[in-house]
Coordinates of C-alpha atoms in Angstrom, one line a residue:
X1 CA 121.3 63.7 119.7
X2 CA 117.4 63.8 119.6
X3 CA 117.7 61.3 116.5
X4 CA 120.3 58.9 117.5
X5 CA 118.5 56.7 119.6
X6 CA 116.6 55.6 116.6
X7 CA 119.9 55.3 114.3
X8 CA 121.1 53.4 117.2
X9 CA 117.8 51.1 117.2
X10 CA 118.1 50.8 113.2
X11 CA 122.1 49.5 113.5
X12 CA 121.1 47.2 116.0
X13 CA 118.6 45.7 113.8
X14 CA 120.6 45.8 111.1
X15 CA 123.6 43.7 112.7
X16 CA 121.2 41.3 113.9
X17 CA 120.0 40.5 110.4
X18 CA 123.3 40.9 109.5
X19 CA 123.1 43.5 107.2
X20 CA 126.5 46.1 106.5
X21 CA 125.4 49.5 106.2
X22 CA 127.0 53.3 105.6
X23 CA 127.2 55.7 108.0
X24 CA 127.4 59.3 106.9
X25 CA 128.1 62.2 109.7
X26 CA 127.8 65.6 109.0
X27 CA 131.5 67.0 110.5
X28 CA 131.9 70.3 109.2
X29 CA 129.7 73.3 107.9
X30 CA 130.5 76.4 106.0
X31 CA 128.1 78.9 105.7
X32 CA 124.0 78.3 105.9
X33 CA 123.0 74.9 106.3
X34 CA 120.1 72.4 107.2
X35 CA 121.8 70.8 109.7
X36 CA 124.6 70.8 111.9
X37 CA 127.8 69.3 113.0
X38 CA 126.9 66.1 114.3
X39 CA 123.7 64.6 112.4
X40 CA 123.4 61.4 111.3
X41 CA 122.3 58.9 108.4
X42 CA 122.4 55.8 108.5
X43 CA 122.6 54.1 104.7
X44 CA 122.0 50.3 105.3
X45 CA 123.1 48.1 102.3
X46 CA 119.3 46.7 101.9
X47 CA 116.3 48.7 103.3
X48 CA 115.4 52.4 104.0
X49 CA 118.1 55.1 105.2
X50 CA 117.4 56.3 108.7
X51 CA 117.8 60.2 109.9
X52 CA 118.7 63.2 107.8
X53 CA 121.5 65.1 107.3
X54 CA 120.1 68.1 105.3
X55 CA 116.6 69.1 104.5
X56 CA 116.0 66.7 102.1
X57 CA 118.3 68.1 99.0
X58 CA 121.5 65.5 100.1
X59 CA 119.4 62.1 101.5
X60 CA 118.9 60.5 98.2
X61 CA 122.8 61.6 96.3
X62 CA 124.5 60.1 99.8
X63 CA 121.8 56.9 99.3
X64 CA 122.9 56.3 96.0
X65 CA 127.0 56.9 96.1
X66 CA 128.0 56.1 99.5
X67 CA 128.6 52.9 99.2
X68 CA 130.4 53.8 95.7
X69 CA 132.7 56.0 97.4
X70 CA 133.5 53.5 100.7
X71 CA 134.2 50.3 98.4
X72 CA 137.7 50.4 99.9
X73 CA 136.7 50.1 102.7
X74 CA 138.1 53.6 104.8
X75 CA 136.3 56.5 105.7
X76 CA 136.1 59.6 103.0
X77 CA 135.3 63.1 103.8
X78 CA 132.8 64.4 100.9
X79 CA 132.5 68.2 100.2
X80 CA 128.4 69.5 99.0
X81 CA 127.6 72.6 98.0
X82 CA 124.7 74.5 98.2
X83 CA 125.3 77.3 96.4
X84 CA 123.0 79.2 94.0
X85 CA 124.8 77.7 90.4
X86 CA 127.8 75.6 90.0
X87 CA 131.1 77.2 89.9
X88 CA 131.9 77.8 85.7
X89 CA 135.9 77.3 87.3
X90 CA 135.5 74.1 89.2
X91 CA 136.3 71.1 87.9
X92 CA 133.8 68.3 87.1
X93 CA 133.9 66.6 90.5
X94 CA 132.8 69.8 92.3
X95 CA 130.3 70.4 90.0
X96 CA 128.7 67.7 90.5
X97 CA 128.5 68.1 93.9
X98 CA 126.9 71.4 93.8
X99 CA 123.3 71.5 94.0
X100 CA 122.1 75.3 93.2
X101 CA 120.1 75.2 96.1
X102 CA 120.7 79.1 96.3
X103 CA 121.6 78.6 100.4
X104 CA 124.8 79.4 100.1
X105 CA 126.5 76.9 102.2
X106 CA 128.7 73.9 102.0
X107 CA 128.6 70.6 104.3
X108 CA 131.4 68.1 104.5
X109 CA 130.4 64.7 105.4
X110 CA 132.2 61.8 107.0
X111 CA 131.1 58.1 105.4
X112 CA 132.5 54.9 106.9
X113 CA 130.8 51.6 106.6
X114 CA 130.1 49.6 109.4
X115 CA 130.1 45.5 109.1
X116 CA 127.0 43.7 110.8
X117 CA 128.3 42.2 114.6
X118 CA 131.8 44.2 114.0
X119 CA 132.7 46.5 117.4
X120 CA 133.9 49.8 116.9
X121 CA 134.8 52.7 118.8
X122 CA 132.2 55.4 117.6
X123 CA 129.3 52.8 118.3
X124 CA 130.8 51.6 122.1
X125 CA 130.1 55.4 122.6
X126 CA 127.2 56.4 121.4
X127 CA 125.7 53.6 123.4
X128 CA 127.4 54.5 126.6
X129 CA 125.4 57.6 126.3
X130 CA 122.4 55.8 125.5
X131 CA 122.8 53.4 128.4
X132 CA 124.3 55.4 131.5
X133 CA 122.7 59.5 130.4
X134 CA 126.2 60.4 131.0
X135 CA 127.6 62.8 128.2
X136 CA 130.7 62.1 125.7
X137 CA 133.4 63.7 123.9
X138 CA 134.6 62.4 121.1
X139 CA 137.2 63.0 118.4
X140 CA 137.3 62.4 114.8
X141 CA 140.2 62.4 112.3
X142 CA 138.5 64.2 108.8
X143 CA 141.9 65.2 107.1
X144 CA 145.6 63.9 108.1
X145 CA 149.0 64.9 106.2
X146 CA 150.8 62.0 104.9
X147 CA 153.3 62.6 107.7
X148 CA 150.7 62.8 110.5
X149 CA 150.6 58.6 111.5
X150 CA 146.9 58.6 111.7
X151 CA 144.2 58.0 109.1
X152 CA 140.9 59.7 108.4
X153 CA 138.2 58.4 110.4
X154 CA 140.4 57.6 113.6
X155 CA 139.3 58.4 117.1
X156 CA 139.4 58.8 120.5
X157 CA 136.6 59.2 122.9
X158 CA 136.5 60.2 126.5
X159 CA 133.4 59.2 129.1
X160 CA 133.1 59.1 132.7
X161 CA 134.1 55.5 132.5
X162 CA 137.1 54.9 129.3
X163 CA 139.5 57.0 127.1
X164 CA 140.0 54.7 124.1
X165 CA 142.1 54.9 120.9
X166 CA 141.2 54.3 117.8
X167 CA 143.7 54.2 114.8
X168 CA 145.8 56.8 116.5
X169 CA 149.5 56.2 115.8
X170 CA 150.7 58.9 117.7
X171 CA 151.9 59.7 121.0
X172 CA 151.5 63.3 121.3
X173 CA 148.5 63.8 118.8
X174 CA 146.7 61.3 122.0
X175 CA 148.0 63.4 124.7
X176 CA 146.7 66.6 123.6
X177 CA 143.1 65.2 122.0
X178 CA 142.9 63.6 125.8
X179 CA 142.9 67.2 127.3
X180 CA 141.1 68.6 124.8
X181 CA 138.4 65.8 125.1
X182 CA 138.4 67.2 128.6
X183 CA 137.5 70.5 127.8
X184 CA 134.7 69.6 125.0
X185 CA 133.1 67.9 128.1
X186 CA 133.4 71.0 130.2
X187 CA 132.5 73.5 128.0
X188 CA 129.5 71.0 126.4
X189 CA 130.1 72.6 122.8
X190 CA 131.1 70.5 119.7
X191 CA 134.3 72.4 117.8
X192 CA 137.0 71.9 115.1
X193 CA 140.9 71.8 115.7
X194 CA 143.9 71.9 113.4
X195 CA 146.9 70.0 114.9
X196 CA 150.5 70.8 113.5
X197 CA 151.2 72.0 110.3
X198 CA 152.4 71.0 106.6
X199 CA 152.5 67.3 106.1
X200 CA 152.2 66.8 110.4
X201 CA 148.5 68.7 110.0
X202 CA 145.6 67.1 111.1
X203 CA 142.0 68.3 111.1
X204 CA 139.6 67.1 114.2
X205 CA 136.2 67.5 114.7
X206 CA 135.8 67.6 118.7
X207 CA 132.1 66.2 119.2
X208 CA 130.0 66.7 122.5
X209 CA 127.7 64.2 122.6
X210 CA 124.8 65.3 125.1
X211 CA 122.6 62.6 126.7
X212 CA 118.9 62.1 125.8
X213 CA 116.8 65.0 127.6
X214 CA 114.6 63.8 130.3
X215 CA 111.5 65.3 131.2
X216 CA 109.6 64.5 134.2
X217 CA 105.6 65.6 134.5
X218 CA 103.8 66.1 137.3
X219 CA 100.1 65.6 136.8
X220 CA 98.6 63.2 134.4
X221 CA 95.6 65.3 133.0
X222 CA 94.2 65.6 129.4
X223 CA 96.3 68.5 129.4
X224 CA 99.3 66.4 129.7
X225 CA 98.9 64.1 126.6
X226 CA 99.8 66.1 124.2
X227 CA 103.0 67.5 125.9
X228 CA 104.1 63.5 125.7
X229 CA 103.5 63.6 122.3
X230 CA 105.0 66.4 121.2
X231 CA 108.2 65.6 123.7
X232 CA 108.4 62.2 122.2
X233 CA 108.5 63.8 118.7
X234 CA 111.5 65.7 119.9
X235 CA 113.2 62.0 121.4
X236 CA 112.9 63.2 124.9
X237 CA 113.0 60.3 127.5
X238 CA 109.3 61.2 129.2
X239 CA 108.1 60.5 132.8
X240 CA 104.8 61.1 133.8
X241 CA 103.9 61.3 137.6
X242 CA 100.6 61.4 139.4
X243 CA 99.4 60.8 142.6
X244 CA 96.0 59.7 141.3
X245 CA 95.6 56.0 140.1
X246 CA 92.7 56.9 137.6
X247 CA 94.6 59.5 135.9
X248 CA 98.6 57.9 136.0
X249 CA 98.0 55.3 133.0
X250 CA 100.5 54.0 130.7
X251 CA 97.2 53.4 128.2
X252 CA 97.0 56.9 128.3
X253 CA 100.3 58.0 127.8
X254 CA 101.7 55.8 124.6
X255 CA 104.6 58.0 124.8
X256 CA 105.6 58.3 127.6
X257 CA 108.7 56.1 128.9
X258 CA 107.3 55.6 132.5
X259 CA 104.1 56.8 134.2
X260 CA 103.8 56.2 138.0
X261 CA 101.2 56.5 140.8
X262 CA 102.8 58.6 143.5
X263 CA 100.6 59.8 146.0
X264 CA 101.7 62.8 147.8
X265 CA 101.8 61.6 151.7
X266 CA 104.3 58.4 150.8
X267 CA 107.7 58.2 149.7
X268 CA 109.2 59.4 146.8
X269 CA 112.8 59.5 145.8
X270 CA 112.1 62.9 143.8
X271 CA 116.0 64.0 143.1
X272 CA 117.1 60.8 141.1
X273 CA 114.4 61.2 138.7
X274 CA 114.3 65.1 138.5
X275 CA 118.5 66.3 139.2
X276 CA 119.1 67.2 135.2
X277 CA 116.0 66.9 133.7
X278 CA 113.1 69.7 132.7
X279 CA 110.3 69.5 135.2
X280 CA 106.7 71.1 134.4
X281 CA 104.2 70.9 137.2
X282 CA 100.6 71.0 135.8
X283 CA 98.4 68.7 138.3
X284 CA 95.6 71.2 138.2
X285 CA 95.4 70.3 142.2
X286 CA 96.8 73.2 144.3
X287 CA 97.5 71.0 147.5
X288 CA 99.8 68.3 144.6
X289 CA 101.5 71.4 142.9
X290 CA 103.3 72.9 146.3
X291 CA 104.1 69.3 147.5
X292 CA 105.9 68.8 144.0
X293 CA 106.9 72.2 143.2
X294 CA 108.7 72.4 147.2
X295 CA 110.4 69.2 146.5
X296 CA 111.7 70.2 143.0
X297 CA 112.8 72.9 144.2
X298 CA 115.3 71.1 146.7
X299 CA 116.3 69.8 143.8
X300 CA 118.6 70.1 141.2
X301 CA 116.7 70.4 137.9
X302 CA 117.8 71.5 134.3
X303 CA 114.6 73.3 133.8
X304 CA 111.1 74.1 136.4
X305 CA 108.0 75.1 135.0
X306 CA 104.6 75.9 136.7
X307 CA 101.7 75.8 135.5
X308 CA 98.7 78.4 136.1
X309 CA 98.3 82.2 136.5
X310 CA 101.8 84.6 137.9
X311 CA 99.5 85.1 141.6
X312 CA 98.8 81.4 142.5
X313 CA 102.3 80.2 141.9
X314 CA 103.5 83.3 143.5
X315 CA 100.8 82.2 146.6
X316 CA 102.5 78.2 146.3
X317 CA 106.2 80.4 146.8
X318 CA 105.0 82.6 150.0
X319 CA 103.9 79.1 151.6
X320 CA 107.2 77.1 151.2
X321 CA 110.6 77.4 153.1
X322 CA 113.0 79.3 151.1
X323 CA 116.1 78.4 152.9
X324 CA 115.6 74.6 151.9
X325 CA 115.7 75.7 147.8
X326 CA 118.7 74.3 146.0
X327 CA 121.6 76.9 145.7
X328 CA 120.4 78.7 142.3
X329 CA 117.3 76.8 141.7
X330 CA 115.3 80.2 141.0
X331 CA 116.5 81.1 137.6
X332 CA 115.5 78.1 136.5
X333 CA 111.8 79.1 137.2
X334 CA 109.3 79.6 135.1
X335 CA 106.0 80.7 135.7
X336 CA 103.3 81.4 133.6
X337 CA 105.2 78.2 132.0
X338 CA 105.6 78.8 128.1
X339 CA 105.9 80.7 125.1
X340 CA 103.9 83.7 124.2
X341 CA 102.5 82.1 121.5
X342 CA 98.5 82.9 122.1
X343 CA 96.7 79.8 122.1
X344 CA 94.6 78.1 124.5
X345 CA 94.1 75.0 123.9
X346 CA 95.7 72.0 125.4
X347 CA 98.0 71.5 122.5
X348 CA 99.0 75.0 122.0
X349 CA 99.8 75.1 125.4
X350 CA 102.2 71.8 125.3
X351 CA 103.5 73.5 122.3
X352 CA 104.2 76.8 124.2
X353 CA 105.5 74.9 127.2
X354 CA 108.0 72.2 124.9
X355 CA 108.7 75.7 122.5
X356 CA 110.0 77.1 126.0
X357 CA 112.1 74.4 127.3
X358 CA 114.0 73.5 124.0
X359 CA 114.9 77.6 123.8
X360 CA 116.0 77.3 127.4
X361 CA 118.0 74.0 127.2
X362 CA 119.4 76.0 123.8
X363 CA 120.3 79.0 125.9
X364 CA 117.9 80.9 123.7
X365 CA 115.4 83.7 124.0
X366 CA 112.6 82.2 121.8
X367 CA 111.8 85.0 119.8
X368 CA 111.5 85.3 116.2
X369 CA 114.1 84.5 113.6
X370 CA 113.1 87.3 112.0
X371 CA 114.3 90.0 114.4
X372 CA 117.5 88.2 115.4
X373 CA 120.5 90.1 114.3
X374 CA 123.4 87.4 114.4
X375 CA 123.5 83.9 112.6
X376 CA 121.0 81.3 113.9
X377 CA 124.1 79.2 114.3
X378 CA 127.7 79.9 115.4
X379 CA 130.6 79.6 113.2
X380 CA 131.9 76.5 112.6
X381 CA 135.9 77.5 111.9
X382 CA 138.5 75.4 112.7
X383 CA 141.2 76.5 114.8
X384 CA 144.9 75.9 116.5
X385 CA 145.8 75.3 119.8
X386 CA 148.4 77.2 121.3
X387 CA 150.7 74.6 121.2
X388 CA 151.5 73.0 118.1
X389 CA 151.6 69.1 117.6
X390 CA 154.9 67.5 116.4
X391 CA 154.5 63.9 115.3
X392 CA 157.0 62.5 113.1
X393 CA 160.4 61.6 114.3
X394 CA 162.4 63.7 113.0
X395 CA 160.6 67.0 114.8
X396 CA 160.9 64.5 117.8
X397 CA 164.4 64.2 117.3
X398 CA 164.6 68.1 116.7
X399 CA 163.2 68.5 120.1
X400 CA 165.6 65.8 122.1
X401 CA 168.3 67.4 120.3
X402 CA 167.9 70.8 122.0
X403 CA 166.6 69.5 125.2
X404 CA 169.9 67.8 125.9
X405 CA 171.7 71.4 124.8
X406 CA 169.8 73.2 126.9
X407 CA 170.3 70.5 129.5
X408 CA 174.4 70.7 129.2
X409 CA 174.5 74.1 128.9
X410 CA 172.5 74.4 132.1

């Protein structure tokens, strides 16, 4: 989600110029790729694309066919390959979409155009999650059997505030995505599902759709700046806190999204800015650091990081009441804040610290690629649920049929 807000930005500026525009989604990956289920690029019909869906080898091919391949106006599924040489056995469509990129992978992405001012379900979403920093689940028809009732590119999303349909025909194919909405919001993981089978099969791609990170800094030194920045790179809704006037400056933080004078002996309501987001502590005052480090840690944070030497932080710990901490605050910890990456200087530091958090939030170790011994990603392989969906009405008759057997036989 790191780039969406500004795909969201550039379709809001392109309905209010009224401009249509093609959106292509990255759904499904085989093997190595670029990107991942879930990124974004926007095509509009006049003007620059916005956001990436590969490293560069897929931009221009999508900006040049998409709207080619949506002129009838539903949503297509298209197959890329980047395998090392096209296929001698494929036929002339797949060959073309092969790019001998030698990564071995292919990505199947979703195109639908979207008309300037026209509502739809997918958008209503993604800027519920913009608006409220609640997450989303949604799901998204890619394939559909011709006796399935639904058509590629249908949906339904789930929120803390609606469950809407759209283009879903049928019944029980809505029940189940409901609960399996559910789940993808539970479990915070994107997947793929295969409902029923033969001409009733349908492929979904199940999407969690996480909220913009938040990260809340407490101390406004020189040191500070170039965390912003780099945050802000990375999308990250920034706050930066300070108890000193001549330090907490919007001037001096572009970036950041708020910056507020707080001194430490007046009131502060700490938890609704903090409860979820990262917090790194880095006032460089020793008397500021235990008033906000205490109170964080009362909290309910995604992510604590002090900053200075193991002994003083250690020294700020022996000083505060432990029985006030939030119930499993300590793991989230960290202290000397950062990466072991050696460097010294302010921006190596905020390099270190953002390198750290992003491996956290990822639930990864942040050591090199080089020694890892599994795939940097998981698989992305569809799968069945236990139960499998029956839509037409004939398997619904099927099923009525023995019900009421069962029933007089009872």
């Amino acid at each position: 989600m790191s780039d969406l807000y500004s795909l969201l930005d550039a379709l809001d500026q392109a309905g209010s110029e009224k401009i249509d525009a093609v959106l292509a989604t990255v759904v499904k990956v085989e093997g190595s790729a670029y990107r991942r289920p879930g990124a974004r690029m926007l095509i509009p019909l006049y003007g620059q694309t916005v956001g990436t869906i590969s490293g560069g080898c897929l931009e221009q091919e999508l900006a040049r066919k998409a709207w080619w391949l949506t002129e009838s106006g539903g949503a297509v599924v298209r197959r890329y390959s980047t395998a090392a040489q096209e296929d001698e056995e494929a036929d002339a469509e797949d060959a073309a979409l092969t790019f001998g990129l030698g990564c071995n992978g292919t990505v199947h992405v979703l195109l639908e155009r979207h008309e300037a001012g026209k509502k739809s379900l997918l958008l209503d979403v993604l800027q519920r999650v913009k608006a409220s920093g609640q997450p989303a689940a949604l799901a998204t028809v890619l394939a559909a059997g011709r006796k399935s009732r639904v058509r590629i590119g249908a949906r339904m999303g789930l929120d803390a505030f609606m469950n809407p349909c759209e283009g879903i025909d049928c019944q029980a194919l809505e029940h189940t995505l409901r609960g399996d909405l559910h789940r993808t919001l539970e479990v915070k993981k994107s997947s793929l599902m295969i409902y029923g089978q033969g001409a009733d099969e349908v492929e979904v791609c199940l999407e969690y759709l996480a909220p913009q990170h938040r990260l809340v800094i407490f101390g406004a030194g020189h040191d500070a700046q170039p965390l912003v920045r780099f945050a802000r790179e990375l999308n990250w809704h920034v706050t930066v806190v300070d108890g000193r006037a001549h330090f907490a400056r919007p001037e001096r933080f572009p970036g950041a999204s708020q910056v507020m004078v707080a001194p430490i002996d007046e009131p502060f309501k700490l938890s609704s800015a903090v409860d979820g987001a990262a917090v790194v502590i880095m006032t460089h005052s020793y008397r500021q650091d235990r008033h906000w480090l205490e109170n964080v840690m009362q909290c309910s944070p995604a992510y604590v990081g002090q900053l200075g030497p193991r002994e003083r932080t250690e020294r700020l710990l022996d000083e505060m009441d432990v029985s006030a901490y939030q119930p499993g605050i300590l793991p989230r910890l960290h202290y000397p804040i950062g990466l072991d990456l050696g460097g010294d200087t302010p921006a190596s530091v905020a390099l270190a610290i953002v390198g750290e958090i992003t491996a956290y939030l990822n639930k990864r170790s942040g050591g090199m690629l080089k020694y890892r011994q599994t795939a940097i990603h998981p698989a992305c392989e569809p799968t069945r649920p236990g139960e499998q969906l029956l839509c037409t009405s004939a398997i619904a008759s099927l099923i009525n049929s023995r019900s009421q057997v069962m029933a007089g036989s009872a």
